[in-house]
Coordinates of C-alpha atoms in Angstrom, one line a residue:
Chain A
M1326 CA 99.1 111.3 75.6
K1327 CA 101.4 114.2 75.1
D1328 CA 104.1 115.9 77.0
I1329 CA 102.8 119.4 77.1
E1330 CA 104.3 122.7 78.3
F1331 CA 102.0 124.9 80.4
K1332 CA 102.4 128.4 81.6
I1333 CA 101.3 129.1 85.2
L1334 CA 98.5 131.8 85.3
E1335 CA 97.7 131.4 89.0
N1336 CA 99.0 129.4 92.0
R1337 CA 97.5 130.3 95.3
E1338 CA 96.4 128.7 98.6
I1339 CA 92.7 128.3 98.8
A1340 CA 92.5 126.2 102.0
R1341 CA 95.0 124.9 104.5
D1342 CA 97.9 123.4 102.5
V1343 CA 95.6 123.2 99.5
F1344 CA 96.6 125.2 96.3
R1345 CA 94.8 126.0 93.1
M1346 CA 97.0 126.2 90.0
V1347 CA 95.6 127.5 86.8
L1348 CA 97.6 126.7 83.7
D1349 CA 97.7 127.9 80.1
G1350 CA 98.3 125.2 77.5
D1351 CA 96.8 122.6 75.2
T1352 CA 93.9 120.8 76.9
S1353 CA 92.4 119.4 73.7
E1354 CA 93.1 115.8 74.4
I1355 CA 91.2 115.6 77.7
T1356 CA 88.3 113.3 77.1
A1357 CA 86.6 112.9 80.6
P1358 CA 86.5 114.3 84.1
G1359 CA 88.6 112.2 86.5
Q1360 CA 91.6 112.1 84.2
F1361 CA 94.9 113.3 85.6
V1362 CA 98.2 114.9 84.5
N1363 CA 101.7 113.8 85.5
I1364 CA 103.9 116.8 86.3
S1365 CA 107.6 117.0 85.8
L1366 CA 109.4 118.9 88.5
P1367 CA 113.1 120.1 88.4
G1368 CA 115.2 117.9 90.7
R1369 CA 112.5 115.3 91.3
Y1370 CA 113.0 112.0 89.4
L1371 CA 109.4 110.9 89.2
R1372 CA 106.6 113.0 88.0
R1373 CA 103.7 114.0 90.3
P1374 CA 100.2 112.7 89.3
I1375 CA 97.6 115.4 90.0
S1376 CA 93.9 115.1 89.1
I1377 CA 92.3 117.6 86.7
C1378 CA 89.9 119.8 88.6
D1379 CA 88.5 121.5 85.5
W1380 CA 89.5 122.5 81.9
S1381 CA 88.4 124.6 79.0
K1382 CA 90.1 125.6 75.8
N1383 CA 93.8 126.2 76.7
K1384 CA 93.0 126.4 80.4
L1385 CA 93.7 123.8 82.9
T1386 CA 92.8 124.0 86.6
L1387 CA 94.5 121.7 89.2
I1388 CA 93.9 121.7 92.9
Y1389 CA 96.6 119.9 95.0
K1390 CA 97.5 119.5 98.6
V1391 CA 101.0 119.8 99.9
V1392 CA 101.7 116.3 101.2
G1393 CA 105.4 115.9 100.3
H1394 CA 108.5 117.3 98.7
G1395 CA 107.0 117.4 95.1
T1396 CA 103.8 119.2 96.0
E1397 CA 105.8 121.5 98.3
D1398 CA 108.0 122.4 95.3
M1399 CA 104.8 123.1 93.3
S1400 CA 103.4 125.4 95.9
Y1401 CA 106.5 127.7 95.5
M1402 CA 106.0 128.0 91.7
E1403 CA 105.0 131.5 90.5
T1404 CA 102.8 133.0 87.9
G1405 CA 104.6 133.1 84.6
E1406 CA 106.7 130.1 85.2
Y1407 CA 106.4 127.0 83.0
L1408 CA 106.0 123.3 83.8
R1409 CA 105.6 120.2 81.7
A1410 CA 102.9 117.6 82.1
L1411 CA 102.2 114.3 80.5
M1412 CA 98.5 114.3 79.8
P1413 CA 95.7 113.3 79.7
L1414 CA 96.2 110.1 81.7
G1415 CA 93.7 107.5 83.0
N1416 CA 90.1 106.6 82.0
G1417 CA 88.1 109.2 83.9
Y1418 CA 84.4 109.0 84.9
D1419 CA 81.8 107.7 82.5
I1420 CA 79.0 110.3 82.4
A1421 CA 76.8 108.2 80.2
A1422 CA 76.6 105.5 82.8
A1423 CA 75.1 107.8 85.4
P1424 CA 71.5 107.7 86.5
E1425 CA 69.3 110.8 86.7
N1426 CA 70.1 111.6 90.4
P1427 CA 73.6 110.4 91.4
V1428 CA 75.3 111.5 94.5
V1429 CA 78.8 113.0 94.0
A1430 CA 80.7 112.2 97.2
G1431 CA 84.1 113.7 97.8
G1432 CA 86.6 113.9 100.7
G1433 CA 89.4 116.4 101.2
V1434 CA 91.8 116.5 98.3
G1435 CA 89.6 114.0 96.5
V1436 CA 87.1 116.8 95.8
P1437 CA 88.8 118.5 92.8
P1438 CA 88.1 116.0 90.0
L1439 CA 84.5 115.9 91.1
Y1440 CA 84.1 119.6 90.1
A1441 CA 84.4 119.0 86.4
L1442 CA 82.5 115.8 86.8
T1443 CA 79.5 117.7 88.3
R1444 CA 79.7 120.3 85.6
K1445 CA 79.6 117.6 82.9
L1446 CA 76.7 115.8 84.7
V1447 CA 74.7 119.0 84.7
E1448 CA 75.6 119.7 81.1
A1449 CA 74.3 116.2 80.3
G1450 CA 71.0 117.1 81.9
K1451 CA 71.5 115.0 85.1
H1452 CA 70.7 116.2 88.6
P1453 CA 73.6 115.3 90.8
Y1454 CA 73.6 116.0 94.6
V1455 CA 77.0 116.9 96.0
A1456 CA 78.3 115.8 99.4
L1457 CA 81.7 117.0 100.5
G1458 CA 83.6 116.0 103.6
F1459 CA 86.6 117.7 105.1
N1460 CA 88.5 117.4 108.4
S1461 CA 87.9 121.0 109.6
K1462 CA 86.6 124.4 108.6
E1463 CA 90.0 125.6 107.3
D1464 CA 90.2 122.6 105.0
V1465 CA 87.0 123.4 103.2
F1466 CA 87.2 124.6 99.6
Y1467 CA 85.1 124.9 96.4
E1468 CA 81.7 124.7 98.2
D1469 CA 80.6 128.0 96.4
E1470 CA 82.0 126.8 93.1
F1471 CA 79.9 123.6 93.2
R1472 CA 76.8 125.7 94.2
A1473 CA 77.4 128.0 91.2
L1474 CA 76.8 124.9 89.0
G1475 CA 73.2 125.0 90.3
V1476 CA 73.3 121.8 92.3
P1477 CA 72.5 121.1 95.9
V1478 CA 75.6 120.9 98.0
N1479 CA 76.1 119.7 101.6
V1480 CA 79.3 119.8 103.6
A1481 CA 80.4 117.8 106.6
T1482 CA 83.5 118.3 108.8
V1483 CA 84.9 115.7 111.1
D1484 CA 85.3 118.1 114.0
G1485 CA 82.0 119.8 113.3
S1486 CA 83.6 123.3 112.9
Y1487 CA 81.7 123.8 109.6
G1488 CA 78.5 122.2 108.1
K1489 CA 77.3 119.0 109.6
K1490 CA 79.5 117.2 112.1
G1491 CA 80.5 113.9 110.7
F1492 CA 81.5 112.2 107.5
V1493 CA 80.5 112.3 103.9
T1494 CA 78.5 109.1 104.4
D1495 CA 76.3 111.0 106.8
L1496 CA 75.2 113.2 103.9
I1497 CA 74.5 110.5 101.3
G1498 CA 70.9 109.7 102.4
D1499 CA 69.3 107.0 100.3
H1500 CA 71.1 107.7 97.0
S1501 CA 72.0 104.4 95.4
Y1502 CA 74.5 105.5 92.8
A1503 CA 77.7 107.4 93.8
F1504 CA 80.6 109.1 92.0
S1505 CA 83.3 109.3 94.6
C1506 CA 86.9 110.3 95.1
G1507 CA 88.8 110.7 98.4
P1508 CA 90.9 108.8 101.0
L1509 CA 90.6 105.0 101.0
P1510 CA 88.5 104.7 104.3
M1511 CA 86.0 107.2 102.8
L1512 CA 85.8 105.4 99.5
K1513 CA 85.2 102.2 101.4
A1514 CA 82.4 103.7 103.5
V1515 CA 80.7 105.3 100.5
Y1516 CA 81.0 102.0 98.6
S1517 CA 79.2 100.1 101.4
R1518 CA 76.3 102.7 101.4
V1519 CA 75.4 102.5 97.8
Q1520 CA 74.5 99.8 95.2
D1521 CA 76.5 101.1 92.2
G1522 CA 78.8 103.8 91.1
Q1523 CA 82.3 104.9 90.0
F1524 CA 85.2 105.3 92.4
S1525 CA 88.5 107.1 91.8
F1526 CA 91.6 105.6 93.4
E1527 CA 95.0 106.9 94.4
A1528 CA 98.2 105.0 94.1
R1529 CA 101.9 105.5 94.3
M1530 CA 102.8 105.4 90.6
G1531 CA 106.0 105.0 88.7
C1532 CA 105.2 106.1 85.1
G1533 CA 101.5 107.1 85.2
F1534 CA 100.8 105.7 81.7
G1535 CA 100.7 101.9 82.2
A1536 CA 104.2 100.8 81.4
C1537 CA 105.8 99.9 84.8
M1538 CA 103.0 98.0 86.6
G1539 CA 103.9 99.9 89.7
C1540 CA 100.2 100.6 90.6
S1541 CA 98.6 97.3 89.5
T1542 CA 95.7 96.3 91.7
R1543 CA 93.3 93.3 91.9
T1544 CA 89.7 93.7 90.7
K1545 CA 86.9 91.3 90.0
D1546 CA 87.7 91.8 86.3
G1547 CA 91.3 90.9 86.7
Y1548 CA 94.4 93.1 87.4
K1549 CA 94.1 96.7 86.5
R1550 CA 96.6 99.5 86.5
I1551 CA 95.3 102.5 88.6
C1552 CA 97.1 104.9 86.2
K1553 CA 95.9 103.5 82.9
D1554 CA 92.8 101.2 83.4
G1555 CA 91.8 103.5 86.3
P1556 CA 91.9 105.7 88.3
V1557 CA 88.2 105.3 88.1
L1558 CA 86.9 101.7 88.8
S1559 CA 83.3 100.7 88.8
W1560 CA 81.5 99.7 92.0
K1561 CA 81.0 96.2 90.6
E1562 CA 84.6 95.4 90.0
I1563 CA 86.2 96.7 93.2
V1564 CA 87.9 94.3 95.5
W1565 CA 88.8 95.8 98.9
Chain B
M729 CA 126.9 110.1 57.1
V730 CA 127.4 108.7 60.6
D731 CA 127.0 105.0 61.0
I732 CA 125.2 104.3 64.3
S733 CA 124.4 100.7 63.6
T734 CA 125.8 97.9 65.7
E735 CA 125.6 94.1 66.0
L736 CA 124.7 91.5 68.6
S737 CA 125.7 87.9 67.8
G738 CA 125.3 88.3 64.1
I739 CA 122.0 90.3 64.4
H740 CA 122.3 93.7 62.8
L741 CA 120.8 96.6 64.9
D742 CA 120.1 99.9 63.1
N743 CA 121.2 101.6 66.3
P744 CA 122.3 100.5 69.8
V745 CA 119.2 101.8 71.7
I746 CA 116.9 99.1 73.2
P747 CA 114.2 99.8 75.8
A748 CA 114.9 97.7 78.8
S749 CA 112.8 94.9 80.1
G750 CA 110.1 95.9 82.5
T751 CA 110.0 99.6 81.4
F752 CA 108.3 99.0 78.0
G753 CA 105.8 96.3 78.7
Y754 CA 105.1 94.5 75.4
G755 CA 105.0 97.9 73.6
R756 CA 101.3 98.7 73.9
E757 CA 101.8 101.9 75.9
Y758 CA 104.4 103.2 73.4
W759 CA 103.3 102.3 69.9
D760 CA 100.9 105.2 69.7
L761 CA 103.6 107.6 70.9
Y762 CA 106.2 107.0 68.2
D763 CA 107.2 104.6 65.4
L764 CA 108.7 101.7 67.3
D765 CA 110.7 100.7 64.2
I766 CA 113.2 103.4 65.0
L767 CA 114.4 101.3 67.9
G768 CA 117.4 99.0 67.7
S769 CA 115.4 96.3 69.4
I770 CA 113.0 95.9 72.3
S771 CA 113.5 93.8 75.4
I772 CA 110.0 92.6 76.4
K773 CA 108.7 92.6 79.9
G774 CA 110.1 89.7 82.0
T775 CA 108.1 86.6 81.2
T776 CA 107.6 83.6 83.5
V777 CA 106.0 80.2 82.8
E778 CA 102.9 80.9 84.7
E779 CA 100.9 84.2 85.0
R780 CA 102.1 86.3 87.9
Y781 CA 100.3 89.2 89.7
G782 CA 103.5 90.3 91.4
N783 CA 104.0 92.0 94.8
E784 CA 101.7 94.0 97.0
L785 CA 101.4 97.8 96.7
P786 CA 103.2 100.2 97.1
R787 CA 105.7 98.9 94.6
I788 CA 107.5 102.2 93.9
A789 CA 109.7 104.5 95.9
E790 CA 111.3 107.7 94.6
C791 CA 114.9 108.3 95.2
P792 CA 117.3 111.2 94.2
D793 CA 117.9 110.6 90.5
G794 CA 116.1 107.3 90.5
L795 CA 113.5 105.0 91.8
I796 CA 113.1 101.7 93.6
N797 CA 110.6 99.2 92.2
S798 CA 109.3 96.0 93.5
V799 CA 106.8 94.9 90.9
G800 CA 107.7 91.2 91.2
L801 CA 107.6 90.1 87.6
Q802 CA 103.9 90.8 87.0
N803 CA 103.2 89.3 83.6
P804 CA 100.5 87.2 81.9
G805 CA 102.6 84.1 81.6
M806 CA 104.5 82.6 78.6
D807 CA 101.5 81.2 76.6
A808 CA 99.7 84.6 76.6
V809 CA 103.0 86.4 75.8
I810 CA 103.7 84.2 72.9
H811 CA 100.2 83.9 71.5
E812 CA 98.9 87.4 72.3
E813 CA 101.5 90.0 73.2
I814 CA 104.3 89.2 70.8
P815 CA 102.0 88.9 67.7
E816 CA 100.4 92.3 68.6
L817 CA 103.9 93.9 69.1
A818 CA 105.0 92.4 65.8
K819 CA 102.4 94.5 64.0
H820 CA 104.2 97.6 65.3
F821 CA 107.8 96.5 65.4
H822 CA 109.3 94.6 62.5
K823 CA 112.8 93.7 63.8
P824 CA 114.1 90.8 66.0
L825 CA 113.0 91.1 69.6
I826 CA 114.8 90.3 72.8
A827 CA 112.7 87.9 74.9
N828 CA 113.4 88.4 78.6
V829 CA 112.6 85.3 80.6
S830 CA 112.7 84.4 84.3
G831 CA 112.4 81.1 86.0
F832 CA 112.1 79.7 89.5
S833 CA 114.0 76.5 88.7
I834 CA 116.3 75.1 86.0
P835 CA 113.4 73.2 84.4
E836 CA 111.4 76.4 84.2
Y837 CA 114.2 78.2 82.4
V838 CA 114.4 75.3 80.0
R839 CA 110.7 75.4 79.3
L840 CA 110.8 79.2 78.6
A841 CA 113.8 78.8 76.3
E842 CA 112.1 76.0 74.4
A843 CA 109.0 78.0 74.0
M844 CA 110.8 81.2 72.9
D845 CA 113.0 79.2 70.5
A846 CA 109.9 78.5 68.4
V847 CA 108.9 82.2 68.2
K848 CA 110.1 83.7 64.9
E849 CA 110.0 87.3 66.2
V850 CA 112.5 86.5 68.9
G851 CA 116.1 87.3 67.9
I852 CA 117.8 87.0 71.3
L853 CA 116.9 85.2 74.5
E854 CA 117.7 87.3 77.5
V855 CA 117.8 85.1 80.6
N856 CA 117.1 87.0 83.7
V857 CA 119.0 85.4 86.6
S858 CA 119.0 88.6 88.6
C859 CA 115.5 89.8 89.5
P860 CA 115.8 91.2 93.0
N861 CA 112.0 91.2 93.6
V862 CA 111.1 87.5 93.7
H863 CA 112.0 85.0 96.3
G864 CA 113.3 81.6 95.5
G865 CA 114.1 82.5 91.9
G866 CA 115.7 85.3 89.9
M867 CA 118.6 86.6 91.9
A868 CA 119.1 83.3 93.8
F869 CA 120.4 82.0 90.5
G870 CA 122.4 85.0 89.6
T871 CA 124.6 85.3 92.6
S872 CA 126.6 82.0 92.2
C873 CA 128.9 81.1 89.4
Q874 CA 127.8 77.5 89.6
N875 CA 124.1 78.3 89.2
V876 CA 124.7 80.8 86.4
A877 CA 126.8 78.2 84.6
E878 CA 124.1 75.5 85.0
V879 CA 121.2 77.7 83.8
T880 CA 123.3 78.8 80.8
R881 CA 124.3 75.2 79.9
E882 CA 120.7 73.8 80.2
V883 CA 119.2 76.7 78.2
K884 CA 121.8 76.5 75.5
K885 CA 120.9 72.8 75.0
V886 CA 117.3 73.7 73.9
T887 CA 117.7 76.8 71.8
S888 CA 119.6 77.8 68.7
K889 CA 118.9 81.5 69.3
P890 CA 121.7 83.6 70.9
V891 CA 121.5 83.4 74.7
Y892 CA 122.3 86.5 76.8
I893 CA 122.5 86.1 80.5
K894 CA 121.2 89.2 82.4
L895 CA 123.6 89.7 85.4
S896 CA 122.9 91.0 88.9
P897 CA 125.1 93.8 90.3
N898 CA 124.3 92.5 93.8
V899 CA 127.4 90.3 93.9
T900 CA 131.0 90.6 95.2
D901 CA 132.7 89.9 91.8
I902 CA 130.5 90.4 88.7
A903 CA 133.5 89.5 86.4
S904 CA 133.8 86.0 87.8
I905 CA 130.0 85.4 87.3
A906 CA 130.3 86.8 83.7
K907 CA 133.2 84.4 83.1
A908 CA 131.2 81.5 84.4
A909 CA 128.4 82.3 82.0
E910 CA 130.8 82.7 79.1
D911 CA 132.5 79.4 79.9
A912 CA 129.1 77.7 80.0
G913 CA 128.3 78.8 76.5
A914 CA 126.5 82.2 76.8
D915 CA 126.5 84.1 73.6
G916 CA 126.4 87.5 75.4
L917 CA 125.6 89.2 78.6
S918 CA 123.2 91.9 79.7
L919 CA 124.1 94.1 82.6
I920 CA 123.3 95.5 85.1
N921 CA 120.0 94.6 86.6
T922 CA 118.8 96.8 89.4
L923 CA 120.7 97.3 92.6
L924 CA 119.0 96.1 95.7
G925 CA 117.7 99.1 97.6
M926 CA 115.4 100.3 100.4
R927 CA 113.7 103.4 101.6
I928 CA 112.0 104.1 105.0
D929 CA 109.2 106.5 105.6
I930 CA 110.6 108.1 108.8
R931 CA 107.2 109.5 109.8
R932 CA 105.4 106.2 109.6
R933 CA 108.5 104.2 110.7
Q934 CA 107.8 101.8 107.8
P935 CA 109.5 100.8 104.6
V936 CA 108.1 102.7 101.7
I937 CA 107.7 99.6 99.6
A938 CA 105.4 96.8 100.8
N939 CA 108.0 94.2 100.0
K940 CA 110.5 96.3 102.0
M941 CA 113.3 96.1 99.5
G942 CA 113.4 96.5 95.7
G943 CA 115.5 97.2 92.7
F944 CA 117.1 100.6 92.5
S945 CA 117.5 102.1 89.0
G946 CA 117.8 105.4 87.2
P947 CA 120.7 107.9 86.6
A948 CA 122.0 107.4 90.2
I949 CA 123.2 103.9 89.3
F950 CA 124.8 104.9 86.0
P951 CA 128.4 105.1 87.3
V952 CA 128.1 101.7 88.9
A953 CA 126.8 100.3 85.7
V954 CA 129.6 101.8 83.6
R955 CA 132.1 100.4 86.1
M956 CA 130.6 96.9 85.9
V957 CA 130.3 96.9 82.1
Y958 CA 134.0 97.9 82.0
Q959 CA 135.1 95.2 84.4
V960 CA 133.1 92.5 82.6
A961 CA 134.3 93.7 79.2
K962 CA 137.8 93.1 80.4
A963 CA 137.0 89.6 81.6
V964 CA 135.0 88.1 78.7
K965 CA 135.1 88.1 74.9
I966 CA 131.3 87.8 74.2
P967 CA 129.2 90.9 73.4
L968 CA 127.6 93.0 76.2
I969 CA 124.4 94.9 76.4
G970 CA 125.0 97.7 78.8
M971 CA 122.3 99.2 81.0
G972 CA 121.7 101.0 84.3
G973 CA 120.6 104.6 84.3
V974 CA 121.2 105.4 80.7
S975 CA 119.2 108.5 79.9
S976 CA 120.9 110.3 77.0
A977 CA 122.9 109.9 73.9
E978 CA 126.0 110.8 75.9
D979 CA 125.3 107.9 78.3
V980 CA 124.9 105.5 75.4
I981 CA 128.4 106.4 74.0
E982 CA 129.9 106.3 77.5
M983 CA 128.4 102.8 78.0
M984 CA 129.7 101.7 74.6
M985 CA 133.2 103.0 75.4
A986 CA 133.1 101.0 78.6
G987 CA 132.5 97.9 76.4
A988 CA 128.9 97.6 75.5
S989 CA 127.9 96.6 71.9
A990 CA 124.3 97.8 72.5
V991 CA 122.6 99.7 75.3
Q992 CA 119.3 99.4 77.1
V993 CA 117.3 102.3 78.4
G994 CA 115.1 101.6 81.4
A995 CA 113.9 104.0 84.0
A996 CA 114.2 106.9 81.6
N997 CA 111.2 105.6 79.6
L998 CA 109.1 105.9 82.7
V999 CA 109.7 109.6 83.4
N1000 CA 109.9 110.5 79.7
P1001 CA 108.1 108.0 77.4
F1002 CA 109.8 109.6 74.4
A1003 CA 113.3 109.0 75.9
C1004 CA 114.4 106.4 73.4
Q1005 CA 113.2 108.4 70.5
Q1006 CA 115.1 111.5 71.7
I1007 CA 118.3 109.5 72.3
I1008 CA 118.2 108.0 68.8
E1009 CA 117.6 111.4 67.3
D1010 CA 120.5 112.9 69.2
L1011 CA 123.1 110.1 68.5
P1012 CA 124.2 111.1 64.9
E1013 CA 124.8 114.7 65.9
L1014 CA 126.7 113.7 69.0
C1015 CA 128.8 111.3 66.9
R1016 CA 129.7 114.1 64.5
E1017 CA 130.6 116.4 67.4
L1018 CA 132.9 113.6 68.8
K1019 CA 134.3 112.8 65.4
I1020 CA 132.9 109.3 65.5
E1021 CA 132.2 108.0 61.9
K1022 CA 131.2 104.5 62.9
L1023 CA 129.7 104.2 66.4
S1024 CA 130.6 100.6 66.8
D1025 CA 134.3 101.6 66.6
V1026 CA 134.1 103.0 70.1
I1027 CA 133.0 99.7 71.7
G1028 CA 135.4 99.0 74.5
V1029 CA 137.9 101.7 73.5
I1030 CA 138.8 102.3 77.2
V1031 CA 141.8 100.2 78.0

């Protein structure tokens, strides 16, 4: 974990209240998709944990939704400005544990970390199928980017304004192993449809690196900190 | 050469900077970040007799210049701390530790003190009578002179290590509680614990924290902490460890001028895990600028 300074290369709205921020800085310590960064913002005491959407050498892509004061501040930041982030944080997804044909199931602002995950799965020779859920047409993002990875992609919207009307779970079919990230009700629904998988959880965090016990949660394997031992928990250990 | 060392009850500290209990765990999250031996000491995560999961989530609420936490003393219990956590920490930190302990009854405080008395790595026992996040313990003891005196007396009977009572700021007159602890035999005092606080999510019409209230810490409480350290320093003769929002070398010196012999850094570690390292690096230069040759000379200089 390092406190790294990044230069903003791009920060623009790609769907309703959803922004993509591309940053220039040291990404060499990232070990797995599903890890996150904790961003320091002027005038805000706590950092903001944001999942890593994708990375390459010295380039980091984040996608975040404006949900409060901190993410609103971020949305006003401009190209050329700098920000600091503690990173990489969390365990991330375990690619090696994936079967040949997993489903990658994401909902809303839970979709971003699944992009690098899917890329890594493809690079590892696996054949993931991507199921994405959003509330409405104006909330949809990254469908084309996922397709460009050469994987089948299906989209559902709750109001039926784009893709299939319904939920991510309506797109899963008979897949038995899921990689998932999204709002809690969605994770729970995906969990009950499959027999195994890896699920990424959100939590209100204090430090983001395991020191404060602010996001400690019960699992079948004992107490785990979402920030440090997670955010990805395995299907087998989750307690709802 | 500036001398930034200090002393607590005969224990020499290379510098006054100590990570505060509950913000540094048992060191695991920090020992890969920097050499822990640069620290004056470490106050370990509050330890109870039995393992505790703590409170429901959410446990954290952000505030202007601070945060509210309601962790509820999550810890693996005294046996695991003594046999697993402290031995691991001792591989990375080779100076006397401060063992922060919390009980739910006098006999529990006594058991904790007896157990920690036998741990060679422990230099000071910090008795938490002020946790705002657990019911039926913690703060219930810290808000009455009589209870504080009784805990102090009973703990002193079973340990030869210096006993520091960690005081709650959530009282009408902290000086009288401090005096009660001193009269009962306390070797020193740690102050302040967090201020009881609350935030409400006005859109959901619900408290932000599951436990409704929690402990408010961070730079926002620093002026309150300085004031209380100053008041207590005027009321007692025993050494004080000052804390509450300390985030910089300037804050450390301000706290010492108010009367603290050493200083704990809490919330700052959570937003900048390198905070203590930075403060220790900054102290000598700041002392030179302030024409302080020996940092301990400024303890309690404010009359």
